[in-house]
Coordinates of C-alpha atoms in Angstrom, one line a residue:
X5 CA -10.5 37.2 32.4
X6 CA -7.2 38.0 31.3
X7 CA -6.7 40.9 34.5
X8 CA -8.3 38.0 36.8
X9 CA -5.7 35.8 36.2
X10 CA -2.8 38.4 36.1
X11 CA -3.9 39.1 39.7
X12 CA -4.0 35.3 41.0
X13 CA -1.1 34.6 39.0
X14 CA 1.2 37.2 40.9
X15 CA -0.9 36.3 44.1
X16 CA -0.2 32.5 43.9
X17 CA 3.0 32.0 42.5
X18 CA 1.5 30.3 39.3
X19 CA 2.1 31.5 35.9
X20 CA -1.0 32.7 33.8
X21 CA -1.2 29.7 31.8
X22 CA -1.7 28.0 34.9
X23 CA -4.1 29.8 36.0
X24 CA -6.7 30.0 33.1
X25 CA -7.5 26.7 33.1
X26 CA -8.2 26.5 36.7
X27 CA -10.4 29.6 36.5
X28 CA -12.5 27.9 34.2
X29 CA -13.0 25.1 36.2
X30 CA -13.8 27.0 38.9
X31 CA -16.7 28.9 36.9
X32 CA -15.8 32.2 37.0
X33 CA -19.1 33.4 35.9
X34 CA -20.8 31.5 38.2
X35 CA -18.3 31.4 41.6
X36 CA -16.6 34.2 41.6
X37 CA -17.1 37.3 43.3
X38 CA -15.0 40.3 41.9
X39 CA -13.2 43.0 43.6
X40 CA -13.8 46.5 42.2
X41 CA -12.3 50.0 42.9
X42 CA -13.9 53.7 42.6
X43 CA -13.1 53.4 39.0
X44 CA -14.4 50.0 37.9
X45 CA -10.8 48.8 37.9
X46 CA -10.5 44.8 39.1
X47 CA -8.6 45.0 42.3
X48 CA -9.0 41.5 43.2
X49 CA -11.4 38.2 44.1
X50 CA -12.8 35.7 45.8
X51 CA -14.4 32.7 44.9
X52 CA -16.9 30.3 46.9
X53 CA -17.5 26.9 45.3
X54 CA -20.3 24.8 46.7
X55 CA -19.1 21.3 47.9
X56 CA -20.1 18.9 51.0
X57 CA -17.8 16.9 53.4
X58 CA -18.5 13.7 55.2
X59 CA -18.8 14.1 58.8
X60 CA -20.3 11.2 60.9
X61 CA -21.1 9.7 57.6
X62 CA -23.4 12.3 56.6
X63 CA -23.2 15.4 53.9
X64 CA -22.6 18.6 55.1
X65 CA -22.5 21.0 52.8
X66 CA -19.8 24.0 52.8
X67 CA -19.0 26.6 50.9
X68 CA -15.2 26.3 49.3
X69 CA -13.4 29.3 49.9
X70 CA -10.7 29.9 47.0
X71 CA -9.0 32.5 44.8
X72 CA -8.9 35.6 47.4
X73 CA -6.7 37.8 46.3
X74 CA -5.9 41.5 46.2
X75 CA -4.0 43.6 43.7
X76 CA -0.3 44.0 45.5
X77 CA -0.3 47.9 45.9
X78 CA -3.8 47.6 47.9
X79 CA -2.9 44.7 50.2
X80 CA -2.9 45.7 53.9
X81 CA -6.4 47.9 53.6
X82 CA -8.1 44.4 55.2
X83 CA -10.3 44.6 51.5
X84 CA -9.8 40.7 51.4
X85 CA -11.4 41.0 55.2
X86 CA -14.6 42.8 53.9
X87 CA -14.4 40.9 51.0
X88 CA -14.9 37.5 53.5
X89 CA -17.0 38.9 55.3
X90 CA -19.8 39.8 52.3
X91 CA -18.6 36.1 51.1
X92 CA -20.1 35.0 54.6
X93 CA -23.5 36.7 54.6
X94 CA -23.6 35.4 51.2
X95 CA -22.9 31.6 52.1
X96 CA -25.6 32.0 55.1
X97 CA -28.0 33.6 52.6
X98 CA -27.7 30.3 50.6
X99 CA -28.0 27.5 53.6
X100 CA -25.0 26.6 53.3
X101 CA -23.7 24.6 56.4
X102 CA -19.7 25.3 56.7
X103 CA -17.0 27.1 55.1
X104 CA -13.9 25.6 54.4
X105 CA -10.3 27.0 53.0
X106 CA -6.7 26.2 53.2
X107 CA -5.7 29.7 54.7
X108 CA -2.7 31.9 53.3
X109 CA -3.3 34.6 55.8
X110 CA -4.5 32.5 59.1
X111 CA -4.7 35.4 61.4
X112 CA -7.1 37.4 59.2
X113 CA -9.4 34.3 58.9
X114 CA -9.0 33.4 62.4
X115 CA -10.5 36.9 63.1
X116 CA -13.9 36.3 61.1
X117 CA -14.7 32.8 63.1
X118 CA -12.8 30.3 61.0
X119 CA -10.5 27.8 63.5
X120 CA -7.8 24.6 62.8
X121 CA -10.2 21.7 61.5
X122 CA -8.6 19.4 60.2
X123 CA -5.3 18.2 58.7
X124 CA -3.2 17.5 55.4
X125 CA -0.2 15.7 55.6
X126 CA 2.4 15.0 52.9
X127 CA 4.2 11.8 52.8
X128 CA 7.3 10.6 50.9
X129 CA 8.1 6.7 50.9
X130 CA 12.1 6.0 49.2
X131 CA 10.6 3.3 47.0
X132 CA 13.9 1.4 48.0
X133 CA 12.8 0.5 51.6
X134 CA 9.6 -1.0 50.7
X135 CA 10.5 -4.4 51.5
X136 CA 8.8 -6.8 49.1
X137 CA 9.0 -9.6 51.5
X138 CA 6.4 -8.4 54.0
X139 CA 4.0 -7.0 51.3
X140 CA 3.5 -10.5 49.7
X141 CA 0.4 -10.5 47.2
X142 CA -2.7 -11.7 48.0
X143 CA -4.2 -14.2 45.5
X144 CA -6.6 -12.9 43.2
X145 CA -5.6 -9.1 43.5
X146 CA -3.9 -7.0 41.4
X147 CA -3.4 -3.8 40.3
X148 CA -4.0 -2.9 36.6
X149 CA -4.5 0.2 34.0
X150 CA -7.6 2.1 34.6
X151 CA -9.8 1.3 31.5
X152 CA -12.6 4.4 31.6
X153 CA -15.6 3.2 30.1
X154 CA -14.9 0.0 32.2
X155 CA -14.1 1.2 35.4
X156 CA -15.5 4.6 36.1
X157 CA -17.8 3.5 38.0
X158 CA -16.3 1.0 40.4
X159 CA -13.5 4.0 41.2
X160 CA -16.3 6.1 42.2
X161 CA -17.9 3.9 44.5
X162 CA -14.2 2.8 46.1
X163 CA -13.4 6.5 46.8
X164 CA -17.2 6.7 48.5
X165 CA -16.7 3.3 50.8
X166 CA -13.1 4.7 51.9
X167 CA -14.8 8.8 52.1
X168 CA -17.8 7.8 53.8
X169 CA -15.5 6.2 57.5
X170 CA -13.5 9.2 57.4
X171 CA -14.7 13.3 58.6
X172 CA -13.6 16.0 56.0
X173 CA -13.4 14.2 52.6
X174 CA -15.3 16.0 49.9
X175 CA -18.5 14.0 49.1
X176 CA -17.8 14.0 45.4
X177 CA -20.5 12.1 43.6
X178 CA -24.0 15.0 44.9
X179 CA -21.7 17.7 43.3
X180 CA -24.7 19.5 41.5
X181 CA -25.1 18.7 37.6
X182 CA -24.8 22.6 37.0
X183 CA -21.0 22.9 38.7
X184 CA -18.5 24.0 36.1
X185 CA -16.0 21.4 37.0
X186 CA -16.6 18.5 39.5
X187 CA -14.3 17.6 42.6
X188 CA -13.3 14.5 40.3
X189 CA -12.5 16.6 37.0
X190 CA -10.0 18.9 39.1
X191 CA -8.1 16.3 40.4
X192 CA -7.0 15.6 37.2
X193 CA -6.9 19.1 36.2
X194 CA -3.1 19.6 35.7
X195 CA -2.3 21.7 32.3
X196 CA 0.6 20.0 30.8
X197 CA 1.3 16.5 33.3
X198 CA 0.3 13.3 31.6
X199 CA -1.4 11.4 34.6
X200 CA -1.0 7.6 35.3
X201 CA -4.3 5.9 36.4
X202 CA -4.1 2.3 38.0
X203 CA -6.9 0.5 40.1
X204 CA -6.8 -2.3 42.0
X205 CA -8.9 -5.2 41.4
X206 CA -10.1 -7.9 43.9
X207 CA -11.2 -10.8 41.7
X208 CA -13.0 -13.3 44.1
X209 CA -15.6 -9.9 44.6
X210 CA -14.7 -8.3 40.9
X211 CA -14.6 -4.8 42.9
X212 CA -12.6 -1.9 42.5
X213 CA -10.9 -2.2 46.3
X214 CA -8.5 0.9 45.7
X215 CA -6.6 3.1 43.2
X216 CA -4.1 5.5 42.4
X217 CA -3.4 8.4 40.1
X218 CA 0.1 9.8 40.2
X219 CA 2.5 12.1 38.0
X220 CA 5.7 11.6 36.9
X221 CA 7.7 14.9 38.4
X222 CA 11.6 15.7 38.7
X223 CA 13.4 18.4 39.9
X224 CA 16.3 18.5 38.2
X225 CA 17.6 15.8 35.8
X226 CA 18.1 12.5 38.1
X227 CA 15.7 13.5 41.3
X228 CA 12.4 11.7 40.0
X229 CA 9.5 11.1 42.0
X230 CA 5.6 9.6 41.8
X231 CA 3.5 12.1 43.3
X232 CA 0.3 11.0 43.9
X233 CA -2.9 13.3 43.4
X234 CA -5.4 10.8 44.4
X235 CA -5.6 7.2 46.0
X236 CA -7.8 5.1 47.9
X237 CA -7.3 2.1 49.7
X238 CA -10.2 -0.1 50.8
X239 CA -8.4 -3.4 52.2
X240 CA -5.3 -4.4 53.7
X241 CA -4.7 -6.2 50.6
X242 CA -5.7 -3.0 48.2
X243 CA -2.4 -1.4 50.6
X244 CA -0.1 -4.2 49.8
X245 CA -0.6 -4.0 46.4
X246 CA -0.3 -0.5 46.2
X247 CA 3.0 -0.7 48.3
X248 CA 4.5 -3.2 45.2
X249 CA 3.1 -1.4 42.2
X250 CA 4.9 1.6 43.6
X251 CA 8.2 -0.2 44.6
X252 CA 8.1 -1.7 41.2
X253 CA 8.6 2.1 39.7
X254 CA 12.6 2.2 41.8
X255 CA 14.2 2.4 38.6
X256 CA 12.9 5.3 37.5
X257 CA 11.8 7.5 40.3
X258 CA 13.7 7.1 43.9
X259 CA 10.1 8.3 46.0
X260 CA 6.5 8.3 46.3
X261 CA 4.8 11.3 47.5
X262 CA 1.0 11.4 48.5
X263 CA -1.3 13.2 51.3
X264 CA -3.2 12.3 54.0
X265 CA -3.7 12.4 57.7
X266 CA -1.4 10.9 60.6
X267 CA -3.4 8.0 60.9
X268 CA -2.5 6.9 57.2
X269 CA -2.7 2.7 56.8
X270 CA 1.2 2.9 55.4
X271 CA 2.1 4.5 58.9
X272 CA 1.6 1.6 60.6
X273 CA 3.8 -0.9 58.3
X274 CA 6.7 1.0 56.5
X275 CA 10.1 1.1 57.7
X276 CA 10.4 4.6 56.7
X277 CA 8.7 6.7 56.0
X278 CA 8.7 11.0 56.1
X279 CA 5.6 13.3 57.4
X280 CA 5.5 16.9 57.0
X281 CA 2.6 18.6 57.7
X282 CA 1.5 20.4 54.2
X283 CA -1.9 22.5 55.7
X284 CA -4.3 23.3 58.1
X285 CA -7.4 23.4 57.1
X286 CA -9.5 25.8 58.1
X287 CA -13.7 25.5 58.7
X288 CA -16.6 28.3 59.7
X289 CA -19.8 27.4 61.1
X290 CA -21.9 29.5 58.6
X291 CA -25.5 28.0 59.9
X292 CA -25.1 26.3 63.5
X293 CA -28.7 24.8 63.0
X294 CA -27.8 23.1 59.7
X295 CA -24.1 22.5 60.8
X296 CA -25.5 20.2 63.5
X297 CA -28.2 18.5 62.1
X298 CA -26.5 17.4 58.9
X299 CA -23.7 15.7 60.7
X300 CA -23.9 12.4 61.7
X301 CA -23.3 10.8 65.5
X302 CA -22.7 7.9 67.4
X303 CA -25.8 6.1 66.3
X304 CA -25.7 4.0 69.7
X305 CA -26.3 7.4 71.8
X306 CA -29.0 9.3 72.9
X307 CA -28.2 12.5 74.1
X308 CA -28.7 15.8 75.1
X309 CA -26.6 19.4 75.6
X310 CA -27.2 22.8 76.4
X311 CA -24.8 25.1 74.4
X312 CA -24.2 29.0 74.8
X313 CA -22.9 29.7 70.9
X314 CA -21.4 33.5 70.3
X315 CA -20.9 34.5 66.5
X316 CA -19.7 38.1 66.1
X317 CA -21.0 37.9 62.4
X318 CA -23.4 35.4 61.8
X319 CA -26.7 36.8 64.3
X320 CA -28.7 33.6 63.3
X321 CA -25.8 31.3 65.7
X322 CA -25.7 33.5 68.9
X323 CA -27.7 32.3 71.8
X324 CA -28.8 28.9 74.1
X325 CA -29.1 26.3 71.9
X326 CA -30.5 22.5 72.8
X327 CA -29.1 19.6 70.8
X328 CA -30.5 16.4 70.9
X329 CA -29.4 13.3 69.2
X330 CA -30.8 9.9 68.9
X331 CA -30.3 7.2 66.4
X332 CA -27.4 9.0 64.4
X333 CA -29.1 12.1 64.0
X334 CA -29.4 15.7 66.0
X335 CA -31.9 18.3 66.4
X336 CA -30.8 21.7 67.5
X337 CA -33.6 24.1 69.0
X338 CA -33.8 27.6 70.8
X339 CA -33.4 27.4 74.8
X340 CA -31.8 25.3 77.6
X341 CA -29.6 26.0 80.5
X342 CA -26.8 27.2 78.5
X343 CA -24.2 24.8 80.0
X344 CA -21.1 24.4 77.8
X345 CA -20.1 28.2 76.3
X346 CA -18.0 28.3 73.3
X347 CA -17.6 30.8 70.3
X348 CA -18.1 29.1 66.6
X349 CA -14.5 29.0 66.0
X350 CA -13.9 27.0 69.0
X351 CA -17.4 25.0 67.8
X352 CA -15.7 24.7 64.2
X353 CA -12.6 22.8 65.7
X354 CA -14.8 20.6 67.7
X355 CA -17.3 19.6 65.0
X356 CA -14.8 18.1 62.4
X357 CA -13.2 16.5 65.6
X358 CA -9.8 18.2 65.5
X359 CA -9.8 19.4 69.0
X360 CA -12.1 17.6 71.8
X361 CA -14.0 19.4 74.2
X362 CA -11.3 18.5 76.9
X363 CA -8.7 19.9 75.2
X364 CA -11.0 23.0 74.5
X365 CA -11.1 23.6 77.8
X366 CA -7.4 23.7 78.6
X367 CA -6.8 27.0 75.9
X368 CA -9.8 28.8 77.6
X369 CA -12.0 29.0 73.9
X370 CA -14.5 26.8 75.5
X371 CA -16.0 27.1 79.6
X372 CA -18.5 24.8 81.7
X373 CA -21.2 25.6 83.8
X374 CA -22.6 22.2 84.1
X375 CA -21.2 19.2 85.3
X376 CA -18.1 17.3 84.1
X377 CA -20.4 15.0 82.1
X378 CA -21.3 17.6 79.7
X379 CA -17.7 17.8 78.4
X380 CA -17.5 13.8 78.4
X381 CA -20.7 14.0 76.2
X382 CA -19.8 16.7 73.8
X383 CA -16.3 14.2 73.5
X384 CA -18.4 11.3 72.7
X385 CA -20.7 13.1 70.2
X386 CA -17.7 14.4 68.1
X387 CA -15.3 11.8 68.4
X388 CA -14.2 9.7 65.0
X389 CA -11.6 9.8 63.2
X390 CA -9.3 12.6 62.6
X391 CA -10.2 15.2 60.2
X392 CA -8.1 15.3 56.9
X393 CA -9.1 16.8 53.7
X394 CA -6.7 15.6 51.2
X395 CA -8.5 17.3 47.8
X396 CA -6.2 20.8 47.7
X397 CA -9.1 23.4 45.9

């Protein structure tokens, strides 16, 4: 336990104290896979969580990708390569659907299928230029103290109303009973920072219509800030309130910081506000079959289209596939013409909606020997909106 963290804690930046509790939450019996030399010495790890996104407004169900590292004096011998690439056959061995990480070596996952899927953002907001007058309060909603035993629930089911519209939020609530640590545990996982929980309360309904949980952080002894680790906002008035409980903080931090994607709510209304884009997240197709038929689709379409899918590692997603969808829902099957060919990285970026089919076809990782209404369909089946992931793992 004790070399395990050593090694993540000089691979991450984070001192060991850090990194024990996050270990445990992780299950390291259970999750992750250690690294071993010729002598039985620990050289370093990897660690594959299983959680599910919404896409379409379905589960899909990935397997999380964390904690690869390797000992310093035997980086560069590509051992966290083969270590991903066992991790792979694993995930396919267990159904799993996807594979998601936030990459710290993007070439090296690049190389074993995983592509640019989605988006996290960060955002800062000077608490000084939100300008009460235009975020008035709507009658009958307010934002108070979260109270647990009262409000657990009604939290839950806000983040699962605002989760469900989006493509890439964890689904949090079908984590399985046995998981050391669920989704909603780690997000307040942070040894040693008092969190502040606040919901927001629509009284005409008496629903939980959004939320935040934010610390307190400085750097130095006057620059103060609210950085946020978790919100959701359900209604335009859940947004205004949030925008005033925050401004109502100015005299004791000068910013609030949270993530999300570029088409964030607060974009669209703030005076100022700065973006900087925090990660890319990256995402495998580990079972094409399952990949496809868990997502959801347009549920006014019926369609069909006849892929050519190449996976240098996976042998299970090479081929002609078919995929039909009707009413929401696909079906992928063995055959067809082969029209549209594309490699599962390129497939990765177009499932979660991150890159189109058109735009595919412009950097040469996708090519069309049908029509130019295959390419308008494949837009149409994997359009939504754009793929963020805002839970850091």
């Amino acid at each position: 336990m004790e070399s395990l963290a050593h090694i993540l804690s000089i691979s991450f930046g984070f001192p060991t104290h850090v990194m024990n509790p996050w270990m445990r939450s992780i299950g390291v019996s259970k999750h992750f896979r250690l690294l071993m030399d010729g002598a039985s010495q620990l050289v370093g790890s990897v660690a594959v969580v299983p959680m599910a996104h919404y896409f379409g407004k379905r589960s899909v169900s990935t397997g999380a990708i964390t904690a690869v590292s390797v000992a310093p004096h035997l980086r560069g011998k590509k051992i966290a390569k083969t270590a991903m690439l066992h991790a792979i056959e694993e995930m396919a061995k267990r159904d799993f659907a996807l594979s998601t990480l936030y990459p710290t070596a993007p070439a090296v996952y690049r190389g074993i299928g995983y592509a640019n899927a989605a988006a996290r953002c960060s955002f800062s907001i000077a608490l000084s230029s939100i300008p009460s007058a235009v975020f008035l309060p709507f009658p009958g909603v307010h934002v108070r103290p979260f109270v647990p035993a009262q409000d657990e629930g009604g939290v839950r089911n806000a983040y699962k109303r605002w989760a469900v519209h989006q493509n890439g939020p964890f689904v949090r609530e079908e984590q399985a009973q046995e998981e050391f640590c669920t989704v909603w545990d780690r997000t307040f996982l942070i040894p040693g920072e008092p969190l502040q929980r606040y919901v927001v309360v629509d009284e005409s309904i008496q629903e939980i219509v959004g939320y935040t949980t934010y610390a307190l952080r400085r750097k130095g002894l006057a620059n103060l800030w609210l950085q946020v680790t978790d919100q959701v906002i359900c209604t335009p008035a859940a947004g205004n309130c949030l925008l005033n409980f925050y401004a109502s903080n100015k005299s004791m931090a000068s910013e609030v910081r949270f993530f999300g994607n570029l088409q964030h709510p607060f974009l669209s209304v703030l005076p100022e506000l700065k973006v900087e884009l925090g990660y890319l997240v990256h995402v495998r197709i580990i079972s094409l079959k399952r990949a496809l038929e868990q997502r959801g689709y347009p549920s006014s379409l019926t369609a069909e289209v006849h892929l050519t899918v190449s996976d240098a590692i996976v042998p299970d997603n090479n081929g002609s596939f078919i995929l039909r969808v009707s009413n929401g829902v696909g079906a992928l099957e063995k055959g067809g013409r082969g029209d549209v060919i594309l490699d599962v990285s390129a497939l990765a970026s177009l499932y979660t909606g991150y890159l189109s089919a058109s735009q595919l076809l412009f950097d040469a990782r996708l090519s069309n020997r049908g029509d130019e209404d295959c390419i308008v369909l494949l837009d149409t089946l994997f359009a939504g909106p754009a793929p963020t992931l805002t839970d850091f793992f």
